[in-house]
Every structure is written in structure tokens, then in C-alpha cells.
Amino acid sequence: MRPVEAAAFGIAGAAVSAPPGLAEVAGHLGLPLAADGAIRLVLDPALAAEAYRLEITATAVTLTGGSAQGVFWGVQTLRQLGPVLPGGVIEDRPRYAYRSAMLDLARHFFTAAEIKAHVDLLVQFKINHLHLHLTDDQGWRLEIPGWPRLTEVSGGEGTGVDGAGPGFLTLSEYADVVAYAAARFVTVVPEIDMPGHVNAVQVAYPELTADGAPVSPRTDAEVGYSSLVAAKEETYAFVEAVLKTVADLTPGPYLHIGGDECLSTPPEDYRAFLARVLPIPGALGKRVIGWHEIAAADLPADAIVQYWRPEAADDAVSRAAADGNQVIVSPADRTYLDMKYDSGSPLGLDWAGHVSVRRSYDWDPAERLPGVGEETILGVEAPLWSETLRSVDDVRYLTFPRLPAVAEVAWTPQAGRDWESFRARLAAFGPVWTAAGINYHRSPEIDWH
Ligand code: IFG
């Protein structure tokens, strides 16, 4: 922002003037509409879709966006600048197109209402994708017509790491979440994890195990012990039915098929399974995303590899990048919101070490993995796994304030980033989150207002 050019401008009591295409976005300001409103929303297709220009004088605010989405991001900035606005001009646009948060519904289920409330918080930091981890060993959280036991059994009582359950999204609840997110320019990315992390599938449908024998439900937090059977045709009937249902329900361009921690899948079976499954999202009109282990298989040209481990390098990911596959960067040692902040954190895990607010902020995705440079990176994601979560308050304790840090990594070019500047700006959110009843972690790294 240029130096203050005019006296402060008070938002309170102002009205908004907007063309018809921006009326819904104007609604997010929570101010009355008026043709002569002092806050003017303008569309300028010459700007990039997510870009905006905010011009504030003593008497007026002009917010111009490349699309309604760009104006919506400008609205978030306007809201952050607070009720009394400094004069000046901001011209802003995102570094990466894919700016995402993941929520694990499998280990602990969150309702549609809780997910929608989460979206309201994510958009304040211009996050534009919500990855929903819908299935895992402990629970299956999305109704699939024709496969009722997936939710009746594995979305029922006693499922999840907390053995709480029941919990699953009906088709209409999922559609409601997708629509709510889309109205806020957030694309839902559904994940059906396979061929590993499938104990919940095999509890519901024993015919999908190697010997057809029933398996017991699991409420512990172990990983890597389950696998679909690559040699069984029933496996692919199941996978095709599920992916078609999810694709039909999801307007967004992505379908995530997991692929992580398949420690019980022989490597040649893993590759054979992926050879048959990786093309399915494409056949359904979607782009496939997988955790980075899928780079061991032959990838469709537009497949996206999501890097998640803390190691400094991964040869298969570098090779996939060299072959032209795009990468989502979500290294556990920087972006995993389920990592403890420090040894005092009452929630979270620590297998990737402690992740302080500064550790979530002070890194460059383009320098994180050899062979994965700026042009290869589709974007950044902050996953939140729910093994240690029992409530929305728990979600918010681990999410805030590190999600804003990762969101700025995904939005702001490296040259514009600075830890001291970020921590000073973040401090202003303390009273806002407290007033909103948001259970954030009052990190000692920040001089909260
Ligand atoms: N790794 C597993 C998750 C979860 C996580 C907890 C991935 C891709 C550890 N897979 O992260 O299921 O258990 O931090």
C-alpha cells in the first residue's frame, strides 16, 4: 500500500454500489446496497481473475476485481483493514492458484454445519480450495448409493479414532457443503483414499479383502495395515462406482484418490492398481490428485502429485515434475496443522517435529523440493488430520494462527514476505478471534493486541 494519501475512511454506515454480477459479493460486506454507495465494486476483465485493486480516499472506496472472485478477495482485505480504513491503493494478486486447507473427516467426523463454518474462516485468508479427506481406516464419511454399508457400518456408531460416531455426509449434505463453498469461491476437493487406508471399506464389504473374511473395525491411529486387492475384479467395480458417485456430486475439477502409506500393498500390485485407477477421474472429466507416492506409477499427463513428507527431497516427485506433472506442496514439517506447536501443545502429533507459527510462515515452496520449481507448483495446502481432534474448538486451536501463515505463503510472492511484518499484522487478529469465540492458540511468538 502506498503512503496514506487521505484521512481515514469509516466503513460503518457506508453503502455499497455494485453491478448485478457483484450483488452477491457485495452481500458479504454486510452493508446496504445503494446506487450512490461510497464503496464501489467494479469488474475489470483486464485484471487476472483473482486479482483486485483497492483504492481508498477520504470519501470513497473503489474495489476493482478481475472477476467476482477477485472482488471477493478484495472484500476480505477490506474487512481485514478494519472499520477505519487508511487511505491508499492496493494492487494484489495471488502467487499460486491452488491455496488449500484439508480437513480429515474420517478419524473424527465434522458435520456439514461445522464444515461450512470452517469455510467462513478460511476465505478470510483467501483460501480457495477445501480438500475433504472423506475415507480412511477408521471411518467412511460420504453416502454412496448402491454401497449402503459403507456409511451404515463404517459411518455408524463407534467409528473414528474416538470411537464416537455416527457420522457421515448424506448426498444432499455434501451437495450443500459444495454449494456453500462455491458461493464463497472455494472449490471442494474430495478424497477417497486408496488402495491403502481402507479398513473401513473392508469392514463393510469383506468381499473386498484378499480372503473374503470379515475384518474388525479399527479405532486406533495406526496406519499402513490395510489394502484393496489389486488382483480382484470386485476391487475395480467398487472403485469405479465410488469415483463416479463422487465425480457426479463434485462440480470442481479435481478428484483426489489418496495413494498414501500403502505399506501392505506389494509395490507391483500398487502400480497395477494405479494403472487401472489413475485414468478413472480423467474419464469422469476430472483431474486426478494423489499423495506423492503415486509418482511410483505411470502418471496421466495432468495428474497432480501432492508432496506431504518432511524429507528434504523425493526423487520420484522430482522425476514427475521433470515429466511435466504439477505438484501441490504440503510438507508435514511446514504445513501439517496436526503437528504440535511445541512440547506444550495439548493436541496434535509430533512425528514430523514441532511446527511453530514461524515454521509455517518462513519457507519458500519453490525452494522446498529439488526439481520442483515455481512453474511446477500448482499451489500449497495445509492438511489437518483429526486423530487428536474431538471438536471444532480443537480444529481452531491447531488451525489458528498457522493457517493464516500458510495462506500468506500461498498468496504473497516471496519478495513480499517477511516474518516480522506478518507477526505484527497477525497480532491484530487476537482480539477479533477472541470476540468471535474462536479458540485460537495464543502463540508466544506473537505480541497479541
Ligand atoms: N500420515 C497419513 C495421514 C495421517 C497423518 C497424521 C498422510 C498423507 C500421517 N497420510 O499424511 O493419514 O495419519 O499426521
GROMACS .gro file of N, CA, C and O in nm, residues 72-73 76 103 112-125 127 129-130 132 177-178 180-188 396:
model
  136
   72PHE      N    1  -1.413  -1.058  -0.444
   72PHE     CA    2  -1.438  -1.124  -0.314
   72PHE      C    3  -1.311  -1.128  -0.231
   72PHE      O    4  -1.314  -1.105  -0.110
   73TRP      N    5  -1.196  -1.149  -0.296
   73TRP     CA    6  -1.069  -1.146  -0.219
   73TRP      C    7  -1.040  -1.004  -0.172
   73TRP      O    8  -0.993  -0.983  -0.061
   76GLN      N    9  -1.224  -0.938   0.141
   76GLN     CA   10  -1.156  -0.994   0.261
   76GLN      C   11  -1.051  -0.897   0.312
   76GLN      O   12  -1.037  -0.876   0.432
  103LEU      N   13  -0.936  -3.101   0.560
  103LEU     CA   14  -0.998  -3.142   0.687
  103LEU      C   15  -1.023  -3.292   0.680
  103LEU      O   16  -1.086  -3.343   0.586
  112ALA      N   17  -2.185  -3.109   0.837
  112ALA     CA   18  -2.193  -3.012   0.727
  112ALA      C   19  -2.190  -2.870   0.783
  112ALA      O   20  -2.118  -2.783   0.731
  113ALA      N   21  -2.264  -2.846   0.891
  113ALA     CA   22  -2.267  -2.711   0.950
  113ALA      C   23  -2.129  -2.670   1.000
  113ALA      O   24  -2.084  -2.556   0.980
  114GLU      N   25  -2.057  -2.765   1.059
  114GLU     CA   26  -1.921  -2.734   1.111
  114GLU      C   27  -1.826  -2.707   0.995
  114GLU      O   28  -1.739  -2.618   1.002
  115ILE      N   29  -1.841  -2.782   0.887
  115ILE     CA   30  -1.755  -2.762   0.769
  115ILE      C   31  -1.783  -2.625   0.707
  115ILE      O   32  -1.691  -2.551   0.670
  116LYS      N   33  -1.910  -2.586   0.699
  116LYS     CA   34  -1.945  -2.456   0.640
  116LYS      C   35  -1.891  -2.341   0.725
  116LYS      O   36  -1.839  -2.242   0.673
  117ALA      N   37  -1.898  -2.358   0.857
  117ALA     CA   38  -1.842  -2.254   0.945
  117ALA      C   39  -1.691  -2.243   0.924
  117ALA      O   40  -1.634  -2.134   0.931
  118HIS      N   41  -1.627  -2.356   0.898
  118HIS     CA   42  -1.482  -2.359   0.872
  118HIS      C   43  -1.451  -2.282   0.743
  118HIS      O   44  -1.356  -2.204   0.738
  119VAL      N   45  -1.535  -2.300   0.641
  119VAL     CA   46  -1.516  -2.228   0.513
  119VAL      C   47  -1.520  -2.077   0.538
  119VAL      O   48  -1.437  -2.001   0.485
  120ASP      N   49  -1.613  -2.032   0.623
  120ASP     CA   50  -1.624  -1.887   0.651
  120ASP      C   51  -1.493  -1.830   0.705
  120ASP      O   52  -1.460  -1.715   0.679
  121LEU      N   53  -1.419  -1.912   0.779
  121LEU     CA   54  -1.292  -1.864   0.835
  121LEU      C   55  -1.179  -1.874   0.733
  121LEU      O   56  -1.094  -1.786   0.723
  122LEU      N   57  -1.183  -1.979   0.651
  122LEU     CA   58  -1.076  -1.999   0.553
  122LEU      C   59  -1.072  -1.885   0.451
  122LEU      O   60  -0.965  -1.837   0.413
  123VAL      N   61  -1.191  -1.839   0.406
  123VAL     CA   62  -1.194  -1.738   0.299
  123VAL      C   63  -1.140  -1.604   0.347
  123VAL      O   64  -1.093  -1.523   0.266
  124GLN      N   65  -1.141  -1.582   0.479
  124GLN     CA   66  -1.086  -1.455   0.529
  124GLN      C   67  -0.937  -1.444   0.497
  124GLN      O   68  -0.881  -1.335   0.496
  125PHE      N   69  -0.875  -1.562   0.467
  125PHE     CA   70  -0.732  -1.564   0.433
  125PHE      C   71  -0.712  -1.607   0.289
  125PHE      O   72  -0.606  -1.657   0.250
  127ILE      N   73  -0.812  -1.848   0.115
  127ILE     CA   74  -0.801  -1.990   0.079
  127ILE      C   75  -0.913  -2.020  -0.020
  127ILE      O   76  -1.028  -1.978   0.003
  129HIS      N   77  -0.952  -2.348  -0.189
  129HIS     CA   78  -0.983  -2.492  -0.204
  129HIS      C   79  -0.998  -2.555  -0.066
  129HIS      O   80  -0.924  -2.520   0.027
  130LEU      N   81  -1.095  -2.647  -0.056
  130LEU     CA   82  -1.115  -2.723   0.068
  130LEU      C   83  -1.109  -2.871   0.031
  130LEU      O   84  -1.197  -2.922  -0.039
  132LEU      N   85  -1.144  -3.239   0.132
  132LEU     CA   86  -1.213  -3.318   0.236
  132LEU      C   87  -1.164  -3.462   0.229
  132LEU      O   88  -1.184  -3.531   0.128
  177VAL      N   89  -2.265  -2.855   0.123
  177VAL     CA   90  -2.130  -2.806   0.156
  177VAL      C   91  -2.062  -2.754   0.030
  177VAL      O   92  -2.003  -2.645   0.028
  178VAL      N   93  -2.074  -2.830  -0.078
  178VAL     CA   94  -2.010  -2.792  -0.205
  178VAL      C   95  -2.066  -2.659  -0.254
  178VAL      O   96  -1.991  -2.568  -0.294
  180TYR      N   97  -2.223  -2.423  -0.073
  180TYR     CA   98  -2.187  -2.316   0.021
  180TYR      C   99  -2.045  -2.269  -0.006
  180TYR      O  100  -2.017  -2.149  -0.012
  181ALA      N  101  -1.956  -2.365  -0.025
  181ALA     CA  102  -1.816  -2.329  -0.053
  181ALA      C  103  -1.806  -2.255  -0.187
  181ALA      O  104  -1.741  -2.152  -0.197
  182ALA      N  105  -1.876  -2.306  -0.288
  182ALA     CA  106  -1.867  -2.243  -0.422
  182ALA      C  107  -1.917  -2.099  -0.418
  182ALA      O  108  -1.859  -2.011  -0.483
  183ALA      N  109  -2.020  -2.071  -0.338
  183ALA     CA  110  -2.073  -1.934  -0.328
  183ALA      C  111  -1.969  -1.840  -0.266
  183ALA      O  112  -1.980  -1.718  -0.277
  184ARG      N  113  -1.868  -1.900  -0.204
  184ARG     CA  114  -1.758  -1.821  -0.145
  184ARG      C  115  -1.628  -1.846  -0.219
  184ARG      O  116  -1.519  -1.830  -0.166
  185PHE      N  117  -1.643  -1.892  -0.343
  185PHE     CA  118  -1.529  -1.910  -0.434
  185PHE      C  119  -1.426  -2.011  -0.382
  185PHE      O  120  -1.307  -1.999  -0.410
  186VAL      N  121  -1.479  -2.109  -0.308
  186VAL     CA  122  -1.394  -2.219  -0.259
  186VAL      C  123  -1.434  -2.347  -0.331
  186VAL      O  124  -1.552  -2.386  -0.333
  187THR      N  125  -1.336  -2.414  -0.393
  187THR     CA  126  -1.361  -2.539  -0.464
  187THR      C  127  -1.338  -2.657  -0.370
  187THR      O  128  -1.231  -2.665  -0.307
  188VAL      N  129  -1.436  -2.745  -0.359
  188VAL     CA  130  -1.420  -2.865  -0.275
  188VAL      C  131  -1.345  -2.971  -0.354
  188VAL      O  132  -1.375  -2.998  -0.472
  396ARG      N  133  -0.984  -2.541   1.561
  396ARG     CA  134  -0.942  -2.400   1.556
  396ARG      C  135  -0.814  -2.376   1.635
  396ARG      O  136  -0.732  -2.292   1.599
   0.00000   0.00000   0.00000
